[in-house]
Amino acid sequence: MGDVQTNENETGLPIPLWKQHLLGSALDRETHGMRATLQQVIQPRDVLAEGGDIPGVDLGGDNSLLQAEILNIHGVPATIVDNRGCDALSLALFRGAFGLARCLPANGESLNRPSGIGVTVLGSLFFPDHARQVDDLPATLRFILSLEPKDSNEFFIVSDYVKTSVIHIAAVKYNPDPISRQMLEILLCHYSKPEHLNAKVTTPARSTALRSATEVLNPVAAELLLSAGADHTQLDVEERTCLDIAFQRLAKLTMFNCENESVRDDEFERAGKIVHLLAQKNG
């Protein structure tokens, strides 16, 4: 039953099961570096209907034209989504299948399309649950940023809702893991201009990434943003600086009776680090 419907594409048309298997085969072939030629591709309808594979198709390395050709021949849309709701682009990026990921935007997919969590695939790299699914976070981040046209800022806004930037997402997702720090360093190297560092969301609070990092007690983001040149003197709607906010957060922690002392101690330490960083900047 090769044409059993298991999901629909964005137009509502059914995606045959064998086409989903073809995409899976493309991912597997690239990530395992297997070799062959386009002439060795067989008609997949019968094989893939039973969950089979395409013998000897090379989708590895940088053969993006070959991959596009194979997928187009068999009518696999670049926007295909599997029966778990995962889109092809995210799957390719998460598994490090960069050749396939490169060809999908050229065939109708978009790196700016919101994922299931409401942000683009770039923004999703900073969500812990999604980040754990990525084979190589720094490599994936660098690859996505390499696809952005120079000086276009095309990928900077990862959610049109309140115009949330990828730096805002990274600032509010505190993670003490060293890889998280490396990810933000890569991001701030790419988006290093004042208009990036001091961008504000369009909520009534009009928060910058530095203010958001201060509010959620993210000392890693605060340190890297300050080092990159983020403006710590801007006032919020209550006319508070980031240092004022940090002091208030620290004061609340000293008065707050937390049943979990380890959580309280961790937050107290993080708040103290941010106060110290901002006080140094204030001279």
Short mmCIF file of C-alpha atoms in Angstrom, two decimals:
data_model
loop_
_atom_site.label_atom_id
_atom_site.label_comp_id
_atom_site.label_asym_id
_atom_site.label_seq_id
_atom_site.Cartn_x
_atom_site.Cartn_y
_atom_site.Cartn_z
CA MET A 1 0.00 0.00 0.00
CA GLY A 2 2.50 2.57 -1.20
CA ASP A 3 0.04 5.44 -1.30
CA VAL A 4 -1.35 5.13 2.20
CA GLN A 5 -1.76 8.66 3.53
CA THR A 6 0.06 9.37 6.79
CA ASN A 7 0.25 13.16 6.72
CA GLU A 8 -0.48 16.17 4.55
CA ASN A 9 1.71 18.91 3.14
CA GLU A 10 1.01 22.64 3.53
CA THR A 11 -1.54 22.56 0.70
CA GLY A 12 -3.53 19.83 2.40
CA LEU A 13 -2.58 17.23 -0.23
CA PRO A 14 -1.70 13.73 0.97
CA ILE A 15 1.96 12.75 1.24
CA PRO A 16 2.39 9.09 0.25
CA LEU A 17 4.26 6.93 2.72
CA TRP A 18 6.95 6.00 0.19
CA LYS A 19 7.89 9.67 -0.20
CA GLN A 20 8.44 9.96 3.54
CA HIS A 21 10.66 6.88 3.38
CA LEU A 22 12.61 8.47 0.52
CA LEU A 23 13.33 11.47 2.69
CA GLY A 24 14.43 9.18 5.51
CA SER A 25 16.69 7.37 3.10
CA ALA A 26 18.22 10.68 2.02
CA LEU A 27 19.00 11.52 5.63
CA ASP A 28 20.46 8.11 6.34
CA ARG A 29 22.59 8.07 3.22
CA GLU A 30 24.10 11.48 3.85
CA THR A 31 24.85 10.92 7.50
CA HIS A 32 26.51 7.57 6.75
CA GLY A 33 28.37 8.81 3.65
CA MET A 34 27.33 5.96 1.31
CA ARG A 35 28.15 6.27 -2.38
CA ALA A 36 26.56 5.63 -5.79
CA THR A 37 25.27 7.58 -8.77
CA LEU A 38 21.94 9.02 -9.79
CA GLN A 39 21.65 6.31 -12.46
CA GLN A 40 21.44 3.67 -9.73
CA VAL A 41 18.22 5.10 -8.28
CA ILE A 42 15.36 2.68 -8.82
CA GLN A 43 11.66 3.41 -8.82
CA PRO A 44 11.03 3.48 -5.07
CA ARG A 45 7.28 2.99 -4.98
CA ASP A 46 7.33 -0.79 -4.34
CA VAL A 47 10.47 -0.91 -2.19
CA LEU A 48 9.61 2.05 0.01
CA ALA A 49 6.00 1.01 0.43
CA GLU A 50 7.28 -1.76 2.66
CA GLY A 51 9.68 0.50 4.54
CA GLY A 52 12.59 -0.44 2.33
CA ASP A 53 15.56 1.58 1.16
CA ILE A 54 17.03 2.80 -2.11
CA PRO A 55 20.15 0.75 -2.85
CA GLY A 56 23.38 2.69 -3.17
CA VAL A 57 22.21 6.28 -3.50
CA ASP A 58 24.86 8.75 -2.39
CA LEU A 59 23.34 11.70 -0.58
CA GLY A 60 26.48 12.48 1.37
CA GLY A 61 29.01 15.26 1.25
CA ASP A 62 28.06 18.36 -0.70
CA ASN A 63 26.00 16.75 -3.46
CA SER A 64 23.09 19.15 -3.01
CA LEU A 65 22.23 19.19 -6.72
CA LEU A 66 22.13 15.41 -6.78
CA GLN A 67 19.89 15.33 -3.74
CA ALA A 68 17.55 17.94 -5.19
CA GLU A 69 17.39 15.94 -8.42
CA ILE A 70 16.53 12.71 -6.62
CA LEU A 71 13.82 14.28 -4.49
CA ASN A 72 12.34 16.20 -7.44
CA ILE A 73 12.26 13.14 -9.69
CA HIS A 74 10.04 11.36 -7.20
CA GLY A 75 7.90 14.38 -6.38
CA VAL A 76 9.00 14.75 -2.75
CA PRO A 77 8.10 18.31 -1.67
CA ALA A 78 10.78 20.25 0.19
CA THR A 79 8.13 21.11 2.80
CA ILE A 80 7.33 17.47 3.59
CA VAL A 81 6.50 16.70 7.24
CA ASP A 82 6.70 13.22 8.73
CA ASN A 83 3.96 11.54 10.76
CA ARG A 84 5.40 12.99 13.98
CA GLY A 85 5.07 16.55 12.68
CA CYS A 86 8.82 17.00 12.05
CA ASP A 87 9.69 18.92 8.90
CA ALA A 88 12.44 17.76 6.57
CA LEU A 89 14.62 20.84 7.03
CA SER A 90 14.74 20.53 10.80
CA LEU A 91 15.45 16.80 10.59
CA ALA A 92 18.29 17.36 8.12
CA LEU A 93 19.83 20.12 10.22
CA PHE A 94 19.49 18.26 13.50
CA ARG A 95 21.19 15.19 12.06
CA GLY A 96 23.96 17.15 10.37
CA ALA A 97 22.79 16.32 6.85
CA PHE A 98 23.88 19.73 5.59
CA GLY A 99 23.92 18.78 1.90
CA LEU A 100 20.23 17.93 2.05
CA ALA A 101 19.52 20.97 4.24
CA ARG A 102 21.16 23.20 1.65
CA CYS A 103 19.01 21.96 -1.21
CA LEU A 104 15.64 22.19 0.56
CA PRO A 105 15.40 26.03 0.70
CA ALA A 106 16.27 26.13 -3.00
CA ASN A 107 13.27 23.90 -3.68
CA GLY A 108 10.51 25.67 -1.79
CA GLU A 109 11.33 25.33 1.92
CA SER A 110 12.19 28.36 4.05
CA LEU A 111 14.50 28.80 7.02
CA ASN A 112 12.09 31.49 8.21
CA ARG A 113 9.09 29.19 8.47
CA PRO A 114 7.99 28.80 12.12
CA SER A 115 8.49 25.33 13.56
CA GLY A 116 6.08 23.52 15.84
CA ILE A 117 7.28 25.57 18.84
CA GLY A 118 6.52 28.89 17.18
CA VAL A 119 10.06 29.95 16.20
CA THR A 120 12.26 29.29 13.21
CA VAL A 121 14.71 26.40 13.18
CA LEU A 122 17.49 28.85 14.16
CA GLY A 123 15.57 29.89 17.27
CA SER A 124 14.78 26.27 18.12
CA LEU A 125 18.49 25.51 18.60
CA PHE A 126 18.34 27.45 21.87
CA PHE A 127 15.40 25.52 23.31
CA PRO A 128 16.89 22.82 25.58
CA ASP A 129 14.46 20.07 24.52
CA HIS A 130 15.23 20.67 20.86
CA ALA A 131 18.94 21.25 21.39
CA ARG A 132 19.28 17.78 22.86
CA GLN A 133 18.14 16.32 19.52
CA VAL A 134 20.90 18.04 17.54
CA ASP A 135 23.99 15.97 16.74
CA ASP A 136 26.38 18.95 16.66
CA LEU A 137 24.93 22.24 17.91
CA PRO A 138 27.84 24.59 17.07
CA ALA A 139 28.25 23.13 13.57
CA THR A 140 24.52 23.38 12.91
CA LEU A 141 24.40 26.99 14.11
CA ARG A 142 27.38 27.96 11.95
CA PHE A 143 25.83 26.24 8.93
CA ILE A 144 22.51 28.07 9.27
CA LEU A 145 24.22 31.42 9.70
CA SER A 146 26.38 30.72 6.65
CA LEU A 147 23.21 30.56 4.53
CA GLU A 148 22.08 34.06 5.51
CA PRO A 149 22.74 36.59 2.73
CA LYS A 150 25.38 39.07 3.82
CA ASP A 151 24.04 42.10 5.73
CA SER A 152 20.45 40.93 5.21
CA ASN A 153 19.53 40.06 8.84
CA GLU A 154 17.08 37.65 7.22
CA PHE A 155 17.27 35.09 10.02
CA PHE A 156 17.62 37.51 12.96
CA ILE A 157 13.92 37.61 13.86
CA VAL A 158 12.93 34.06 14.78
CA SER A 159 9.32 34.83 15.70
CA ASP A 160 7.14 37.52 14.14
CA TYR A 161 5.09 37.51 17.33
CA VAL A 162 6.43 40.56 19.23
CA LYS A 163 9.44 40.49 16.84
CA THR A 164 11.58 38.21 18.96
CA SER A 165 15.21 37.98 17.86
CA VAL A 166 17.39 34.90 18.15
CA ILE A 167 19.54 36.79 20.67
CA HIS A 168 16.46 37.30 22.87
CA ILE A 169 15.76 33.56 22.76
CA ALA A 170 19.35 32.73 23.68
CA ALA A 171 19.29 35.28 26.52
CA VAL A 172 16.24 33.81 28.26
CA LYS A 173 17.27 30.16 27.89
CA TYR A 174 19.84 29.84 30.67
CA ASN A 175 22.02 26.76 30.42
CA PRO A 176 25.30 26.37 32.35
CA ASP A 177 26.63 23.89 29.79
CA PRO A 178 29.82 25.18 28.06
CA ILE A 179 28.25 24.46 24.68
CA SER A 180 25.53 27.00 25.47
CA ARG A 181 28.21 29.64 26.00
CA GLN A 182 29.90 28.65 22.74
CA MET A 183 26.59 28.92 20.89
CA LEU A 184 26.00 32.46 22.13
CA GLU A 185 29.57 33.44 21.26
CA ILE A 186 29.01 32.25 17.68
CA LEU A 187 25.70 34.11 17.54
CA LEU A 188 27.12 37.39 18.84
CA CYS A 189 30.04 37.18 16.43
CA HIS A 190 27.54 37.00 13.57
CA TYR A 191 25.06 39.55 14.95
CA SER A 192 27.48 42.07 16.42
CA LYS A 193 26.04 45.44 15.43
CA PRO A 194 24.34 47.76 17.96
CA GLU A 195 21.00 47.27 16.22
CA HIS A 196 21.33 43.53 16.91
CA LEU A 197 22.62 43.78 20.46
CA ASN A 198 20.08 46.41 21.54
CA ALA A 199 17.06 45.21 19.56
CA LYS A 200 13.80 45.37 21.50
CA VAL A 201 10.77 43.11 21.38
CA THR A 202 7.48 44.81 20.61
CA THR A 203 5.82 43.97 23.92
CA PRO A 204 4.85 46.87 26.23
CA ALA A 205 8.04 46.17 28.23
CA ARG A 206 10.21 46.73 25.12
CA SER A 207 12.92 44.52 26.58
CA THR A 208 16.40 44.19 25.13
CA ALA A 209 18.26 40.88 25.26
CA LEU A 210 20.47 42.19 28.08
CA ARG A 211 17.46 43.19 30.15
CA SER A 212 15.87 39.79 29.52
CA ALA A 213 19.07 38.03 30.57
CA THR A 214 19.11 40.10 33.75
CA GLU A 215 15.50 39.31 34.58
CA VAL A 216 15.92 35.54 34.16
CA LEU A 217 19.32 35.57 35.92
CA ASN A 218 21.39 34.41 32.97
CA PRO A 219 24.93 35.52 33.85
CA VAL A 220 26.47 33.84 30.79
CA ALA A 221 24.30 35.84 28.39
CA ALA A 222 24.77 39.01 30.44
CA GLU A 223 28.56 38.66 30.38
CA LEU A 224 28.76 37.95 26.65
CA LEU A 225 26.29 40.69 25.72
CA LEU A 226 28.19 43.25 27.81
CA SER A 227 31.49 42.15 26.26
CA ALA A 228 29.94 42.48 22.79
CA GLY A 229 28.88 46.06 23.54
CA ALA A 230 25.23 45.84 24.53
CA ASP A 231 23.93 49.08 26.06
CA HIS A 232 23.44 48.57 29.81
CA THR A 233 22.34 52.16 30.42
CA GLN A 234 19.00 51.99 28.61
CA LEU A 235 15.98 52.51 30.85
CA ASP A 236 12.95 50.23 30.84
CA VAL A 237 9.36 51.49 31.00
CA GLU A 238 9.75 51.90 34.77
CA GLU A 239 12.92 53.94 34.22
CA ARG A 240 15.20 51.24 35.62
CA THR A 241 18.61 50.32 34.32
CA CYS A 242 19.73 46.71 34.07
CA LEU A 243 21.70 47.22 37.28
CA ASP A 244 18.55 48.42 39.06
CA ILE A 245 16.73 45.28 37.89
CA ALA A 246 19.59 43.04 39.02
CA PHE A 247 19.66 44.64 42.47
CA GLN A 248 15.90 44.18 42.82
CA ARG A 249 16.15 40.52 41.84
CA LEU A 250 18.94 40.02 44.37
CA ALA A 251 16.94 41.76 47.10
CA LYS A 252 13.92 39.56 46.45
CA LEU A 253 16.03 36.45 46.74
CA THR A 254 17.35 37.51 50.15
CA MET A 255 13.78 37.88 51.41
CA PHE A 256 12.30 34.88 49.64
CA ASN A 257 11.83 31.76 51.76
CA CYS A 258 12.53 28.94 49.29
CA GLU A 259 11.94 25.34 50.34
CA ASN A 260 14.62 24.17 47.92
CA GLU A 261 17.79 25.76 49.26
CA SER A 262 19.95 24.54 46.37
CA VAL A 263 17.71 26.35 43.86
CA ARG A 264 17.78 29.50 45.97
CA ASP A 265 21.56 29.38 46.36
CA ASP A 266 22.02 28.89 42.60
CA GLU A 267 19.77 31.85 41.77
CA PHE A 268 21.43 33.98 44.44
CA GLU A 269 24.86 33.22 42.95
CA ARG A 270 23.68 34.00 39.43
CA ALA A 271 22.09 37.28 40.53
CA GLY A 272 25.29 38.23 42.35
CA LYS A 273 27.36 37.60 39.22
CA ILE A 274 25.10 39.83 37.13
CA VAL A 275 25.19 42.64 39.70
CA HIS A 276 28.99 42.41 39.71
CA LEU A 277 29.20 42.50 35.90
CA LEU A 278 26.89 45.49 35.60
CA ALA A 279 28.53 47.36 38.49
CA GLN A 280 31.91 46.97 36.77
CA LYS A 281 30.44 48.46 33.58
CA ASN A 282 28.99 51.35 35.57
CA GLY A 283 32.43 52.05 36.99
#
